[in-house]
Coordinates of C-alpha atoms in Angstrom, one line a residue:
X286 CA 275.3 307.3 175.4
X287 CA 278.0 305.0 174.1
X288 CA 279.4 305.3 170.5
X289 CA 278.5 301.6 169.5
X290 CA 274.5 302.5 171.0
X291 CA 274.6 305.9 169.1
X292 CA 275.7 303.6 165.9
X293 CA 272.9 301.7 166.9
X294 CA 270.7 303.7 166.7
X295 CA 271.3 305.6 163.5
X296 CA 271.8 302.2 161.6
X297 CA 268.1 301.4 162.6
X298 CA 267.2 305.1 161.7
X299 CA 268.8 304.6 158.1
X300 CA 266.6 301.6 157.7
X301 CA 263.7 303.6 158.6
X302 CA 264.1 305.6 156.2
X303 CA 264.8 303.5 153.7
X304 CA 261.7 301.6 154.1
X305 CA 259.8 305.1 153.7
X306 CA 262.1 305.8 150.4
X307 CA 260.6 302.7 149.2
X308 CA 257.4 303.1 150.1
X309 CA 256.9 306.7 148.7
X310 CA 258.5 305.0 145.4
X311 CA 255.9 302.6 145.4
X312 CA 253.2 305.5 146.3
X313 CA 254.3 307.3 143.6
X314 CA 254.7 304.2 140.6
X315 CA 251.2 303.3 141.7
X316 CA 250.0 307.6 141.0
X317 CA 252.0 307.7 137.4
X318 CA 250.3 304.4 137.0
X319 CA 246.7 305.7 137.7
X320 CA 244.4 306.7 135.1
X321 CA 241.5 308.0 135.5
X322 CA 238.5 306.3 133.9
X323 CA 237.9 308.1 130.7
X324 CA 234.0 310.1 130.5
X325 CA 231.8 308.2 128.1
X326 CA 228.9 310.0 126.8
X327 CA 226.2 306.5 126.2
X328 CA 223.5 306.6 123.8
X329 CA 220.2 304.6 126.0
X330 CA 219.1 304.4 122.9
X331 CA 215.8 306.9 122.9
X332 CA 214.2 309.4 120.2
X333 CA 216.7 312.2 119.5
X334 CA 215.8 315.6 117.0
X335 CA 216.6 315.1 113.6
X336 CA 216.1 316.3 110.1
X337 CA 214.8 319.5 109.7
X338 CA 214.2 320.9 112.7
X339 CA 212.3 323.9 113.1
X340 CA 212.7 326.5 115.8
X341 CA 210.1 329.6 117.7
X342 CA 211.0 331.6 119.8
X343 CA 209.3 333.7 122.7
X344 CA 210.8 337.2 123.9
X345 CA 208.7 337.8 127.1
X346 CA 210.0 341.2 128.0
X347 CA 211.5 344.5 125.9
X348 CA 214.2 342.9 124.0
X349 CA 215.7 345.8 121.5
X350 CA 216.2 345.0 117.8
X351 CA 219.7 344.5 117.8
X352 CA 219.4 342.1 121.2
X353 CA 216.7 340.2 118.8
X354 CA 219.4 339.6 115.7
X355 CA 222.1 338.5 117.6
X356 CA 220.3 335.8 118.5
X357 CA 218.2 334.9 114.8
X358 CA 221.9 335.4 113.3
X359 CA 223.0 332.1 115.8
X360 CA 220.3 330.3 114.5
X361 CA 221.3 331.5 111.4
X362 CA 225.0 330.7 111.8
X363 CA 224.1 326.8 112.5
X364 CA 223.2 325.9 108.9
X365 CA 224.3 329.1 107.0
X366 CA 222.3 329.4 103.2
X367 CA 225.4 328.2 100.5
X368 CA 226.2 332.3 99.6
X369 CA 227.2 332.8 103.6
X370 CA 229.0 329.5 103.6
X371 CA 231.5 330.6 100.8
X372 CA 231.9 333.3 102.6
X373 CA 232.6 331.8 105.9
X374 CA 235.2 329.7 104.6
X375 CA 237.0 332.9 104.6
X376 CA 236.4 333.2 107.9
X377 CA 236.8 330.1 110.3
X378 CA 236.2 329.1 112.8
X379 CA 232.8 329.5 112.3
X380 CA 229.3 328.5 114.1
X381 CA 228.4 325.9 111.9
X382 CA 231.6 324.3 112.6
X383 CA 231.5 323.7 116.2
X384 CA 227.8 322.2 115.4
X385 CA 229.3 319.8 113.1
X386 CA 230.3 318.1 116.1
X387 CA 227.0 317.4 117.0
X388 CA 226.0 315.6 114.3
X389 CA 228.4 313.5 115.0
X390 CA 226.7 312.7 117.7
X391 CA 223.5 312.0 115.5
X392 CA 225.4 310.1 112.8
X393 CA 226.9 307.8 115.3
X394 CA 222.9 306.5 116.8
X395 CA 222.5 306.5 112.6
X396 CA 220.1 309.1 112.5
X397 CA 219.5 312.1 110.2
X398 CA 222.0 315.4 110.2
X399 CA 219.7 317.7 112.5
X400 CA 219.4 320.5 110.0
X401 CA 217.8 323.9 112.1
X402 CA 215.4 326.7 110.9
X403 CA 214.6 329.2 112.3
X404 CA 210.7 329.3 112.6
X405 CA 208.5 332.1 113.8
X406 CA 209.7 334.8 116.5
X407 CA 206.6 336.1 118.8
X408 CA 207.2 338.9 121.4
X409 CA 205.4 339.1 125.0
X410 CA 206.4 342.6 126.3
X411 CA 202.8 342.2 128.5
X412 CA 204.8 340.1 130.9
X413 CA 201.2 338.0 130.2
X414 CA 202.8 335.6 133.2
X415 CA 204.3 338.0 135.5
X416 CA 207.6 338.8 136.3
X417 CA 207.9 336.6 138.9
X418 CA 207.8 332.8 136.5
X419 CA 207.8 329.3 137.3
X420 CA 208.7 326.3 135.3
X421 CA 205.4 324.9 134.6
X422 CA 204.7 328.8 133.0
X423 CA 207.8 328.6 130.8
X424 CA 206.3 324.7 129.2
X425 CA 202.8 326.7 129.3
X426 CA 204.7 329.5 127.5
X427 CA 206.3 327.5 124.9
X428 CA 202.7 325.8 124.2
X429 CA 201.2 328.6 123.5
X430 CA 203.9 329.6 121.0
X431 CA 204.3 326.6 119.5
X432 CA 203.0 322.5 120.3
X433 CA 203.6 321.2 116.4
X434 CA 205.4 318.4 116.5
X435 CA 209.5 317.3 115.6
X436 CA 210.1 321.1 116.8
X437 CA 211.8 323.5 119.4
X438 CA 210.6 326.2 121.4
X439 CA 212.9 328.7 123.0
X440 CA 211.6 330.6 125.6
X441 CA 213.8 333.7 126.6
X442 CA 213.3 336.0 129.3
X443 CA 214.5 340.0 129.7
X444 CA 216.5 340.8 132.5
X445 CA 213.2 342.3 134.2
X446 CA 212.1 338.5 135.1
X447 CA 213.2 336.4 137.7
X448 CA 212.6 332.8 136.8
X449 CA 212.0 329.8 139.1
X450 CA 215.7 329.0 139.6
X451 CA 217.2 331.3 138.0
X452 CA 221.2 331.8 140.0
X453 CA 220.5 329.7 142.4
X454 CA 220.3 326.3 140.4
X455 CA 221.0 327.0 137.0
X456 CA 221.0 329.9 134.0
X457 CA 218.7 327.8 131.7
X458 CA 217.1 324.7 130.9
X459 CA 215.0 322.5 128.5
X460 CA 212.5 320.3 128.5
X461 CA 209.9 318.5 126.3
X462 CA 206.7 317.1 125.6
X463 CA 206.6 313.3 124.5
X464 CA 203.7 313.0 122.9
X465 CA 204.2 315.9 120.6
X466 CA 208.0 314.6 120.2
X467 CA 208.5 318.3 120.8
X468 CA 210.8 320.2 123.4
X469 CA 212.1 324.0 124.7
X470 CA 214.2 325.6 126.0
X471 CA 214.9 328.3 128.6
X472 CA 217.3 331.1 128.8
X473 CA 217.4 334.2 130.8
X474 CA 219.4 337.5 130.4
X475 CA 221.3 337.4 133.4
X476 CA 222.9 340.5 133.7
X477 CA 221.1 342.1 136.4
X478 CA 220.6 339.4 138.2
X479 CA 224.2 337.0 138.0
X480 CA 226.2 338.0 135.6
X481 CA 229.4 336.3 137.7
X482 CA 227.7 333.3 137.0
X483 CA 225.4 333.0 134.2
X484 CA 227.5 335.5 131.8
X485 CA 230.5 335.1 132.4
X486 CA 233.6 335.5 131.3
X487 CA 232.1 338.5 129.9
X488 CA 231.9 339.3 133.6
X489 CA 233.4 338.6 136.6
X490 CA 232.8 335.0 138.3
X491 CA 231.0 335.6 142.0
X492 CA 234.1 333.5 142.7
X493 CA 237.5 331.9 142.1
X494 CA 240.1 334.6 140.5
X495 CA 238.6 338.0 140.0
X496 CA 240.6 338.6 136.8
X497 CA 239.9 341.1 134.4
X498 CA 236.9 339.9 132.7
X499 CA 236.5 340.0 128.4
X500 CA 235.3 341.8 126.4
X501 CA 231.6 340.4 124.7
X502 CA 232.1 339.7 121.2
X503 CA 228.2 341.6 120.4
X504 CA 229.0 344.5 123.3
X505 CA 225.8 342.9 124.9
X506 CA 226.8 341.2 127.8
X507 CA 223.7 339.7 128.5
X508 CA 222.9 338.5 125.3
X509 CA 226.6 337.3 124.8
X510 CA 226.1 335.5 127.3
X511 CA 222.6 334.4 126.4
X512 CA 224.5 333.1 123.5
X513 CA 226.8 330.8 125.2
X514 CA 224.0 329.0 127.4
X515 CA 221.8 328.9 124.5
X516 CA 224.2 326.8 122.7
X517 CA 224.5 324.3 125.9
X518 CA 221.2 323.7 125.8
X519 CA 220.8 323.5 122.1
X520 CA 223.5 320.7 122.1
X521 CA 221.4 319.1 125.3
X522 CA 217.9 319.3 123.8
X523 CA 219.3 317.8 120.2
X524 CA 221.3 315.0 121.8
X525 CA 219.3 314.3 125.0
X526 CA 215.3 315.9 124.4
X527 CA 213.6 313.2 126.5
X528 CA 215.8 311.7 129.3
X529 CA 217.1 309.0 127.2
X530 CA 219.4 310.0 124.5
X531 CA 223.1 310.5 124.6
X532 CA 224.2 312.2 129.0
X533 CA 226.7 310.2 131.1
X534 CA 225.3 310.2 134.9
X535 CA 221.7 309.4 136.3
X536 CA 218.8 311.0 134.0
X537 CA 217.5 313.2 136.0
X538 CA 221.1 315.0 136.2
X539 CA 222.8 314.2 133.4
X540 CA 226.2 315.6 132.0
X541 CA 224.8 315.9 128.6
X542 CA 227.2 317.1 125.0
X543 CA 228.8 320.6 126.5
X544 CA 227.4 320.0 130.0
X545 CA 230.2 317.6 130.1
X546 CA 232.5 319.7 129.0
X547 CA 232.0 323.9 131.8
X548 CA 233.8 326.5 131.5
X549 CA 235.6 325.8 128.2
X550 CA 235.8 327.9 125.4
X551 CA 239.8 327.6 123.8
X552 CA 242.9 325.2 124.2
X553 CA 244.7 325.7 127.6
X554 CA 241.5 326.7 129.9
X555 CA 241.2 325.7 133.2
X556 CA 238.9 327.1 136.5
X557 CA 238.4 330.5 136.5
X558 CA 240.3 330.6 132.4
X559 CA 238.5 330.4 129.8
X560 CA 241.1 329.3 127.4
X561 CA 243.3 330.8 124.4
X562 CA 240.9 332.5 122.5
X563 CA 240.5 335.1 119.5
X564 CA 240.2 338.4 119.8
X565 CA 238.4 341.5 117.9
X566 CA 240.6 344.5 117.7
X567 CA 238.6 347.1 116.8
X568 CA 236.0 346.0 119.8
X569 CA 238.2 344.3 122.2
X570 CA 235.7 341.8 122.7
X571 CA 236.7 338.0 122.8
X572 CA 234.9 334.9 120.5
X573 CA 235.9 331.8 119.3
X574 CA 233.6 331.6 115.9
X575 CA 232.3 333.5 112.8
X576 CA 228.7 333.5 112.1
X577 CA 226.5 334.6 109.4
X578 CA 226.7 338.7 109.1
X579 CA 229.5 339.6 110.2
X580 CA 229.0 338.4 113.3
X581 CA 231.0 336.7 116.2
X582 CA 230.4 334.5 119.2
X583 CA 231.9 332.6 121.7
X584 CA 230.4 329.1 121.9
X585 CA 231.2 326.0 124.8
X586 CA 233.4 323.3 124.2
X587 CA 231.3 320.1 123.3
X588 CA 232.2 316.8 124.3
X589 CA 234.2 314.9 121.5
X590 CA 233.1 310.8 121.1
X591 CA 236.2 310.2 119.0
X592 CA 239.0 311.9 121.3
X593 CA 236.5 311.4 125.1
X594 CA 237.8 315.0 125.3
X595 CA 236.4 318.6 125.5
X596 CA 236.6 319.7 122.0
X597 CA 237.5 323.4 121.0
X598 CA 237.4 325.6 118.0
X599 CA 240.7 326.7 119.0

């Protein structure tokens, strides 16, 4: 091949390379300019659970007194007494500070602050509905315990109870009785059924990075996992009790205050990593919130309407 032809081909190649670099440069500039739209949990003008809010608990199965106290202390920590609140000021961050994020939504909707009151607790150790329970039966169980207006009933099932959809689609759910302006929440103890799904990060996940699980702050993988799911559903129930409150997406598959921030517990969180958390040097348990009676809890991040980001306590 002659030198002139080689030079001609080389010139053509340089022109082509210049065009490619120009295109790539434009692509890089366009990518750097692109910003994904901010998530917004829109208020759909429906009723919210405001003011004094009694919460009743149905313990379905053979829960121990120690397990019951973990959950009871969590609810007492949401709106602690003045004496408890004074002691908690020295041990921040606290459960009540986490609950303050929910109160922001109430304020923005011009509603009263929600004051959670732990009401009656009932135990069904005889499994009156059996050990395989449907969602409809969960609703029925909640009505047995409390059918009063403006309340929440929490149905908690033990590790030997299988609930419709558990592990396959959810670790819990919330529903309502619009006629009575009341709601219910179900959460199951997943420790023997699907802890990798419903008790993470206290158990290795069913998929993804298989890092060493975190220590459960109260020494009970099942119950500490339940606290995460209870907190997630409680925040969603108060701010979207009847499907027309705060959410993004469709009403039948909404992203709510906490479900909009899955797997986020501390700053720097990413899929498979819960974030930078506090650690109890005595027990090795990981946590991000202090509660009454010396309790420590790991609570999910909540979507902050002021910053349009997932807000963590640590």
